[in-house]
Coordinates of C-alpha atoms and ligand atoms in Angstrom, one line a residue:
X231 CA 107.4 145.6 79.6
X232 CA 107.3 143.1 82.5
X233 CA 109.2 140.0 82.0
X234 CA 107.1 136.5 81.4
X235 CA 108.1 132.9 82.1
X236 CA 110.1 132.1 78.6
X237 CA 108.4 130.8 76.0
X238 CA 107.7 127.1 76.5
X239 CA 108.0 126.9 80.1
X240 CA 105.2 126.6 82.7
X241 CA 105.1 128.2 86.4
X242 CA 103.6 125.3 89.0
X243 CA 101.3 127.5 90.9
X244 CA 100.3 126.0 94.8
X245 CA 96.7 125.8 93.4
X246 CA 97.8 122.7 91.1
X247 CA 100.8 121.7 93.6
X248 CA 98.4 118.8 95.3
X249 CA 98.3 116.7 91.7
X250 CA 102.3 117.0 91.0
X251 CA 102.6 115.7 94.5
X252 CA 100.2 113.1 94.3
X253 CA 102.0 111.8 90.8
X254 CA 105.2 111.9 92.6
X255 CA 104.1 109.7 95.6
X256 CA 102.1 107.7 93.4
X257 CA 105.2 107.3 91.6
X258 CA 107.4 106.6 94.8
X259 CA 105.1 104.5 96.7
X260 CA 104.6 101.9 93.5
X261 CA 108.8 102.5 92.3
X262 CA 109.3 101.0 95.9
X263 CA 107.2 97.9 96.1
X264 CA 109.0 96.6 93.3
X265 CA 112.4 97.8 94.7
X266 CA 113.1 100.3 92.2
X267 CA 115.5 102.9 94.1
X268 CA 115.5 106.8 93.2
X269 CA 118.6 108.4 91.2
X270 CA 119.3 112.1 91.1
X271 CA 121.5 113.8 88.6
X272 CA 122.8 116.9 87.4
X273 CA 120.3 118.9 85.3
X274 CA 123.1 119.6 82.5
X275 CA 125.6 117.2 81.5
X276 CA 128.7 117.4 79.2
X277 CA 126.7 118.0 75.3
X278 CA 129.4 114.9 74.3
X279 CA 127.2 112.6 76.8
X280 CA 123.6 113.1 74.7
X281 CA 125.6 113.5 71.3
X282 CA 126.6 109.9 72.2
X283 CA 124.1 108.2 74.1
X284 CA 120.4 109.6 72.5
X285 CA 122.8 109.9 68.9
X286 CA 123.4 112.5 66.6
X287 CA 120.4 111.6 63.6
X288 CA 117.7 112.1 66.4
X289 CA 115.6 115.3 66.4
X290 CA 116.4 115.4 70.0
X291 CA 120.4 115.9 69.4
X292 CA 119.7 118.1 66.3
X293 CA 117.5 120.7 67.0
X294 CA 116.6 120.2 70.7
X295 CA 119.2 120.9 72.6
X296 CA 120.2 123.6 75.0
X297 CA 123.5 124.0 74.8
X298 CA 126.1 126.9 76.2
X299 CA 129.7 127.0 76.8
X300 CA 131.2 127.7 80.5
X301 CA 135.2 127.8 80.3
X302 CA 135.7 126.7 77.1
X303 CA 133.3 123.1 78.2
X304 CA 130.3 122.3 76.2
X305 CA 127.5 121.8 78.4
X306 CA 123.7 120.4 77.5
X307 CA 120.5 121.1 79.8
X308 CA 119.5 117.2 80.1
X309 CA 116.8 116.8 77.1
X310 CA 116.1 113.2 78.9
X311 CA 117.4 111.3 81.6
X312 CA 118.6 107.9 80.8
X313 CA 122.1 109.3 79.5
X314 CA 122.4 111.0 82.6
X315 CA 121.7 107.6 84.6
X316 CA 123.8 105.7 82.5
X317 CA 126.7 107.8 83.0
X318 CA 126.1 108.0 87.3
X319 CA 126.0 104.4 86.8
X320 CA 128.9 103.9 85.1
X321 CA 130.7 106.7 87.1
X322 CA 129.8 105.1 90.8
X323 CA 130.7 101.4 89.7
X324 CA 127.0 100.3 89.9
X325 CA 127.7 97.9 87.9
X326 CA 129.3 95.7 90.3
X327 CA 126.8 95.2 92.0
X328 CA 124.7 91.7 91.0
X329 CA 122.0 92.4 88.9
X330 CA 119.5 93.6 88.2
X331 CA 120.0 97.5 89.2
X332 CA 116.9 99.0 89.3
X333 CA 116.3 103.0 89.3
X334 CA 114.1 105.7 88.9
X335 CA 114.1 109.2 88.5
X336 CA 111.7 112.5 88.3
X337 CA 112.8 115.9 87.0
X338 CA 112.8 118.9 84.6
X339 CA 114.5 118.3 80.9
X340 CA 114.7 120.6 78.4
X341 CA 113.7 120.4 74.3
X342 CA 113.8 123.2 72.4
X343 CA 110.2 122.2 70.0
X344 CA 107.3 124.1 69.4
X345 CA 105.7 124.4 72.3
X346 CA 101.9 123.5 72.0
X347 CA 99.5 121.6 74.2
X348 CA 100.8 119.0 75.7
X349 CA 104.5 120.2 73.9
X350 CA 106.5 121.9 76.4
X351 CA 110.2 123.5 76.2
X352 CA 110.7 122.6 80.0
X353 CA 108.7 119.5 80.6
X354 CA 109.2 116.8 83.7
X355 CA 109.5 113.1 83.3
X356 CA 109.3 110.4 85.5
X357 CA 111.0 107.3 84.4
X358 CA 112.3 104.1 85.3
X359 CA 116.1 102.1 84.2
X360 CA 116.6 98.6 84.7
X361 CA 120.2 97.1 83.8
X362 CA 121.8 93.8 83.6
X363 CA 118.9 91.5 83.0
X364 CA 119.0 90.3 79.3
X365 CA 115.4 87.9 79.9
X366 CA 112.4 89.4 78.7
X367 CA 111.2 89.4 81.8
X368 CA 113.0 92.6 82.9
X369 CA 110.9 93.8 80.1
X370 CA 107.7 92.7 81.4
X371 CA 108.6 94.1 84.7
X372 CA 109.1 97.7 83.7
X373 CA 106.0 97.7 81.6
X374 CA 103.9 96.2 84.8
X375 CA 105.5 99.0 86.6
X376 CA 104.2 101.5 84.0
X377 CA 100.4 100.4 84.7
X378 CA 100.7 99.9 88.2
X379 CA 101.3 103.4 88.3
X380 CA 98.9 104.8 85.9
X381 CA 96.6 102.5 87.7
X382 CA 97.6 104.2 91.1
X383 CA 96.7 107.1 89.3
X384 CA 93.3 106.4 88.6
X385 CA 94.1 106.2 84.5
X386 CA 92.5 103.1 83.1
X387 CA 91.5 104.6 79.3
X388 CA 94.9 104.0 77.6
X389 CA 96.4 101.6 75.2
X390 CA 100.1 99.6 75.5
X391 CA 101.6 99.7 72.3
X392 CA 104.6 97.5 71.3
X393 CA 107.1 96.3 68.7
X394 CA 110.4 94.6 68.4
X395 CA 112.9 96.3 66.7
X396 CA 115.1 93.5 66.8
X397 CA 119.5 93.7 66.8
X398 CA 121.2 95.3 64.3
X399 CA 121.5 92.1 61.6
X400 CA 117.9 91.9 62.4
X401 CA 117.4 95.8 60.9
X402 CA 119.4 95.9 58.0
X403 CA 117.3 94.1 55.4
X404 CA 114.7 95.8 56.8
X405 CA 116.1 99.4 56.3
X406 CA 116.8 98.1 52.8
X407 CA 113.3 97.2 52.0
X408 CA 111.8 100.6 53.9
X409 CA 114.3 103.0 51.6
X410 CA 113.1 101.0 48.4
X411 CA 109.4 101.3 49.3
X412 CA 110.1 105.3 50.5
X413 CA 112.5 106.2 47.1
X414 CA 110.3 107.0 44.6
X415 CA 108.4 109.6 47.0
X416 CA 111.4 110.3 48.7
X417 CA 111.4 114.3 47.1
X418 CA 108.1 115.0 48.6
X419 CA 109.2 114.4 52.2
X420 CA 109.9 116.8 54.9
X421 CA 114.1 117.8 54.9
X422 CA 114.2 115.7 58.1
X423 CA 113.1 112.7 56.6
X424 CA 115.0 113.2 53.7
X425 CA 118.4 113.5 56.1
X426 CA 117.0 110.6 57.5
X427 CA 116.8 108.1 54.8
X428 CA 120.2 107.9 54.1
X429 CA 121.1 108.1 58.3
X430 CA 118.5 106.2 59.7
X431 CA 115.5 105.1 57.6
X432 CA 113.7 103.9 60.7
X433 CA 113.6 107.0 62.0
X434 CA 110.9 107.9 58.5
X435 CA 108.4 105.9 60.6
X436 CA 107.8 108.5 63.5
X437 CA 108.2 111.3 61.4
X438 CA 104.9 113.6 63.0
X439 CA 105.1 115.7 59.7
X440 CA 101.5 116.1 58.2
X441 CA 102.6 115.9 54.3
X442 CA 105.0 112.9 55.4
X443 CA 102.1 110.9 56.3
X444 CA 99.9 111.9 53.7
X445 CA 102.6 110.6 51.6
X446 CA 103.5 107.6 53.0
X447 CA 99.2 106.6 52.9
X448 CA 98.7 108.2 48.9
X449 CA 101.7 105.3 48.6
X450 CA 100.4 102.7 50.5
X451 CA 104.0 102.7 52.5
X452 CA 103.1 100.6 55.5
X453 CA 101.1 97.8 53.2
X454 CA 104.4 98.2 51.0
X455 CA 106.9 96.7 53.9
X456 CA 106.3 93.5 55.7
X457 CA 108.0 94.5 59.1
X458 CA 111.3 94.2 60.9
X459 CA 112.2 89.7 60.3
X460 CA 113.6 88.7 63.9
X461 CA 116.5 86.6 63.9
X462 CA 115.6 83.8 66.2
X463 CA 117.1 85.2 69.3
X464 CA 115.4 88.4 69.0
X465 CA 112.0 86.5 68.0
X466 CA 111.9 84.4 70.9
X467 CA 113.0 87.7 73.1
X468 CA 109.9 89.2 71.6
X469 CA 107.1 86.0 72.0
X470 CA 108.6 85.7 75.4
X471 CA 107.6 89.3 76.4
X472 CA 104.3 88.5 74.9
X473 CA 103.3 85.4 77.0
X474 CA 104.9 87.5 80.5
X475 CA 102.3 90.3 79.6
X476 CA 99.7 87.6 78.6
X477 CA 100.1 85.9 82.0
X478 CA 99.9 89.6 83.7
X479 CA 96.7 90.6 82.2
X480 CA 98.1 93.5 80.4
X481 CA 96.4 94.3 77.6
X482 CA 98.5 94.9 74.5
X483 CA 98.5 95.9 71.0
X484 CA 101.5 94.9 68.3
X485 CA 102.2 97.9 66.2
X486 CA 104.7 96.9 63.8
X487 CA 105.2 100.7 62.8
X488 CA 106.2 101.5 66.3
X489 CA 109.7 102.8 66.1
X490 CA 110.4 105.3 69.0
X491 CA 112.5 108.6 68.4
X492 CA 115.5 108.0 70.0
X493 CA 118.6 105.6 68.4
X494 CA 119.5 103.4 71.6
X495 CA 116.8 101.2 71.6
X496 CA 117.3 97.4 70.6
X497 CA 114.3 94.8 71.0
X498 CA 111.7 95.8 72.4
X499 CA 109.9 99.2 71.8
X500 CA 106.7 100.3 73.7
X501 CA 104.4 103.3 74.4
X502 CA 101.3 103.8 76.1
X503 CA 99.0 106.3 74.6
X504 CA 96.1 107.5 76.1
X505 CA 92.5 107.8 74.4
X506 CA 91.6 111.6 75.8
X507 CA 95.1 113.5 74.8
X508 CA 94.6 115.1 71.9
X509 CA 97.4 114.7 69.2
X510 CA 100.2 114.3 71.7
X511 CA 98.8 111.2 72.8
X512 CA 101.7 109.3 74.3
X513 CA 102.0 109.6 78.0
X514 CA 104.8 106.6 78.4
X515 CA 107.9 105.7 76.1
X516 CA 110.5 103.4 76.5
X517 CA 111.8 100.2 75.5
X518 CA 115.4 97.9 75.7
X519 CA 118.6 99.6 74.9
X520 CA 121.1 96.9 75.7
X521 CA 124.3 99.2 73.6
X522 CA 123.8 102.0 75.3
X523 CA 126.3 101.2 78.2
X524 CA 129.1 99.8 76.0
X525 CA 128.5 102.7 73.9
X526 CA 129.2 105.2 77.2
X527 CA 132.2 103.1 77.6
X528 CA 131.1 100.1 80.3
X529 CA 131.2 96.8 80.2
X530 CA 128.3 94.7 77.7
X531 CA 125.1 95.3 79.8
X532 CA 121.6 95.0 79.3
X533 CA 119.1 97.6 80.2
X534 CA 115.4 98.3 79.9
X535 CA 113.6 101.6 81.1
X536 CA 110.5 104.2 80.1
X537 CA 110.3 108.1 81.2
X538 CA 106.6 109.3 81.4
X539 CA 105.6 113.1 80.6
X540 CA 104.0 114.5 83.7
X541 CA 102.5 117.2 82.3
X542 CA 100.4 114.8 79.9
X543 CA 99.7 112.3 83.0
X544 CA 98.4 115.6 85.0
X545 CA 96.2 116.7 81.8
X546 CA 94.3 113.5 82.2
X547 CA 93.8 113.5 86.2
X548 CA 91.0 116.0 87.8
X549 CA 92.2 119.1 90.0
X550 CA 92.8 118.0 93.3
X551 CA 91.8 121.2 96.2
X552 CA 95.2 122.0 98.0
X553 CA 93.9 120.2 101.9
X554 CA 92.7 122.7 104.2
X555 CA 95.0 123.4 107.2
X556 CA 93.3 121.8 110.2
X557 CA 93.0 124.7 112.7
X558 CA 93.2 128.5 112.8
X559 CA 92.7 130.2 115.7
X560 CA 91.0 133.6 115.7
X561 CA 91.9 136.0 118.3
X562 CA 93.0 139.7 118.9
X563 CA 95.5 138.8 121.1
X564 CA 98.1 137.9 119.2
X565 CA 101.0 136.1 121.7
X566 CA 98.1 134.2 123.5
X567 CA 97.5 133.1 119.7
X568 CA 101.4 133.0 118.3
X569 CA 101.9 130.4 121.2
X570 CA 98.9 128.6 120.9
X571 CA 99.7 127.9 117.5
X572 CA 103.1 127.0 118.4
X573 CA 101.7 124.3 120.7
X574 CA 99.3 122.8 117.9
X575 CA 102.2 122.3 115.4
X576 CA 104.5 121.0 118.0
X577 CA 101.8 118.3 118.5
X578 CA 101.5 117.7 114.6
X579 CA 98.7 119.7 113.2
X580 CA 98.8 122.4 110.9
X581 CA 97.8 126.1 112.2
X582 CA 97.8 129.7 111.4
X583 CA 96.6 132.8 112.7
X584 CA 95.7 136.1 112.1
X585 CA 98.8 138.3 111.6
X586 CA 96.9 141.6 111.6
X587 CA 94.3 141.0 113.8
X588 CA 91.3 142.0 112.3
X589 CA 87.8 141.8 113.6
X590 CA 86.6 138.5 115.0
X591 CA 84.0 138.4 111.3
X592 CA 86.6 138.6 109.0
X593 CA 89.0 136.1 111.1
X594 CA 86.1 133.5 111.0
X595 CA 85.9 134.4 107.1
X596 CA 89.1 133.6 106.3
X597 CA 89.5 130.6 108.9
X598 CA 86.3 128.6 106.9
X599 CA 88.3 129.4 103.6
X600 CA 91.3 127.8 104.4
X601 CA 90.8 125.6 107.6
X602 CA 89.0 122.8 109.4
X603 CA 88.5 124.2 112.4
X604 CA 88.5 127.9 114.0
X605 CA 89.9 128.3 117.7
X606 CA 88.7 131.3 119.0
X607 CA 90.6 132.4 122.0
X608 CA 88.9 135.3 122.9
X609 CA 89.1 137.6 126.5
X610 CA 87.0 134.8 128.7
X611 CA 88.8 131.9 126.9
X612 CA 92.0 133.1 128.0
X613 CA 90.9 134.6 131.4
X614 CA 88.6 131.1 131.7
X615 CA 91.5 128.7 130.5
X616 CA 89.5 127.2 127.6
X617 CA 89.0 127.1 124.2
X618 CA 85.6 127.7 122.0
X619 CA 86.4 125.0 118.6
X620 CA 83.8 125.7 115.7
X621 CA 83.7 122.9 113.3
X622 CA 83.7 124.9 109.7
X623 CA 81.9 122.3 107.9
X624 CA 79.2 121.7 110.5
X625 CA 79.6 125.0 112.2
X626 CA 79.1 122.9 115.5
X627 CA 80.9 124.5 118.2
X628 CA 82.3 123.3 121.1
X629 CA 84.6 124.3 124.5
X630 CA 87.6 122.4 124.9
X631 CA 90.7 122.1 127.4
X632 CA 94.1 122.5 125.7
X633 CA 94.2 118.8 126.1
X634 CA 90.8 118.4 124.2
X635 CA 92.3 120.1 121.5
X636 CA 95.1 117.4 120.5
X637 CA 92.9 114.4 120.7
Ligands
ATP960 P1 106.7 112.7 71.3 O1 106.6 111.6 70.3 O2 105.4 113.1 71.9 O3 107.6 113.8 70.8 P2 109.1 111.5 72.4 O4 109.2 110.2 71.6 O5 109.9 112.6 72.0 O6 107.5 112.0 72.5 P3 110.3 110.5 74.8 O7 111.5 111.2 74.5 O8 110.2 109.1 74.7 O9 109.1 111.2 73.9 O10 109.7 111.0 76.2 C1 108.7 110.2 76.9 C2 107.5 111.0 77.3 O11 107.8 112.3 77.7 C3 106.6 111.2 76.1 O12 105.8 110.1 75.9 C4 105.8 112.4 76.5 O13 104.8 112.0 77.4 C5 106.8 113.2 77.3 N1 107.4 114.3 76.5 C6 108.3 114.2 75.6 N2 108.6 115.5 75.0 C7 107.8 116.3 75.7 C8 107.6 117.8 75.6 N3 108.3 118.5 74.8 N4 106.6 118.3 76.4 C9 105.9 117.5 77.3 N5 106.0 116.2 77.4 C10 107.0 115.6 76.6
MG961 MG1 109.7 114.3 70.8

């Protein structure tokens, strides 16, 4: 049996290359404007980094993770990226430098979940970090930064969710009040949710379990819970966040149910979700994780950030046609042709010729398939010192000097 891509995975073919590199210099061109600089890391990390910095009650840390051994070390293919940025960070002193330190990354990670559409088990994320700025601000910016480039994009149809999650004092009563509410159902939920409620209860919330919900609606358990009560330094963070995105023009909507799947985040919570996905919806996640450093082992430091799916952000953008090349020269003579070519690229267009030299037809065939222009450099061209340029989309034609041919 011939060997397929694994399950999960997805080959890039050039036919759909054009709209990955359009996202990424979408991506590049908008990260820079607002000084955001690019990070790479290492695809795997040691399995200790993610155990501890995405934490060991998400699904992520539980079930998703590829994980080998090499030499006795436990290694992890990254299943995100912010761990890995936080560690680089850490690692290279970045800290020292004055605030903020802004980042962003693009790349492969790796979830072992059933793959469906718009599910992968190899999946690529873009996604922004921004550390040492506690004002809500910092928040504001990276969420500007997640519309500016879904608007460079061309994606309009999509909806900003957040929430405040608050700090830790600000949680607990709430936790208390969600496991009440969720206890007398509690046998009826998924094993997950049930490891969960004693774990993390928050994590119930974004359980994507069809009998969970249809639970927690028979038993009215979002009408049942009044929502996370701020402390007052966490409900000014949050109003504050509010009036930045007011005064942005971003359009927003406050969903108090928002929790996000992964255990870093303190404050502020957000997704954007877009109207034409079909049930994996959410194109952007992110929100304010200001433990996540200490917990790596740095010093106290805030941090803010989002990853995007590309996949889902490519789903909602139309094919773009890989550009035609912009000349290819038809000939049977193939080093008049070879070095003819030569002299095009060195003088910054794109060209090809015809390796086998085939008949004149079938070189013109193939030339208004893949290029702008045909040079045909024929016997009196080369005898004559000239070259005969057909336009392939107007088929005018035309004779040209070699010096004709670079203006
Ligand atoms: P979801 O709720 O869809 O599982 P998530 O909360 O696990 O998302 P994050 O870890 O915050 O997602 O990742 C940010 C974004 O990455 C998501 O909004 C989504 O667009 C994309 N993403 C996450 N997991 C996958 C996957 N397995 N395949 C494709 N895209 C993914
Ligand atoms: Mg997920």
């Amino acid at each position: 049996m011939s060997i397929k891509a694994p399950k999960g995975t997805k080959d890039i073919l050039p036919e759909e290359i054009e709209n990955w590199h359009k996202i990424e210099n979408v991506a590049k061109n908008v990260f820079s404007k607002a000084n955001f600089k690019e990070i790479r890391t290492p695809i795997f990390e040691d399995t200790d980094l993610f155990e501890r910095g995405v934490g060991d009650t998400t699904d992520i840390v539980n079930k998703e993770m590829y994980t080998f051994i090499k030499s006795d070390r436990s290694l992890t293919l990254r299943p995100e990226n912010t761990a890995g940025v936080v560690r680089a960070y850490l690692e290279h002193n970045l800290f020292r430098e004055s605030p903020p330190v802004k980042l962003w990354y693009k790349g492969p990670m790796f979830r072992y979940e059933r793959p469906q559409a718009g599910r992968q088990r190899q999946f690529h994320q873009i996604g922004v970090e921004m550390f040492g700025i506690q004002d809500a601000s910092a928040d504001a910016e990276c969420i500007l930064l997640a519309t500016e480039f879904l608007k460079g994009l061309g994606l309009n149809d999509l909806t900003v969710e957040i929430n405040s999650l608050g700090c830790a004092n600000c949680r607990k009563e709430y936790k208390e009040q969600l496991k009440k509410a969720i206890a007398p159902f509690l046998d009826g939920l998924c094993e997950d949710c049930r490891n969960r409620y004693e774990k993390n209860p928050l994590r119930i919330l974004d359980c994507k379990n069809e009998t969970c919900n249809k639970l927690f609606e028979e038993n009215h358990l979002k009408e049942s819970v009044s929502g996370i009560k701020l402390c007052d330094e966490c409900s000014s963070h949050y109003e504050k966040l509010k009036n930045y995105l007011s005064a942005l023009n971003i359009n927003y909507v406050e969903n108090t149910f928002l929790v996000r799947g992964l255990d870093y985040y303190t404050k502020t919570v957000f997704e954007i979700k877009s109207n034409n996905l079909g049930s994996q919806n959410a194109v952007c996640g992110g929100g304010r994780y200001d433990g996540l450093v200490e917990t790596l082992g740095g010093p106290s430091t805030p941090a803010v950030g989002w990853a995007m799916g590309v996949e889902r952000l490519n789903a909602l953008i139309p094919q773009i046609n890989p550009e035609k090349i912009d000349y290819y020269v038809v000939s049977d003579n193939q080093l008049e042709a070879v070095k003819l070519i030569s002299y095009l690229r060195n003088n910054g267009f794109s060209a090809e010729f015809d390796y086998n030299t085939r008949k004149f037809a079938k070189q013109l065939e193939k030339a208004s398939k893949i290029a702008k222009f045909a040079v045909i450099l024929g016997e009196d061209e080369i005898k004559n010192n000239y070259y005969t340029v057909k336009n392939l989309h107007s088929s005018v034609q035309e004779k040209l000097t070699k010096e004709q041919l670079i203006k």
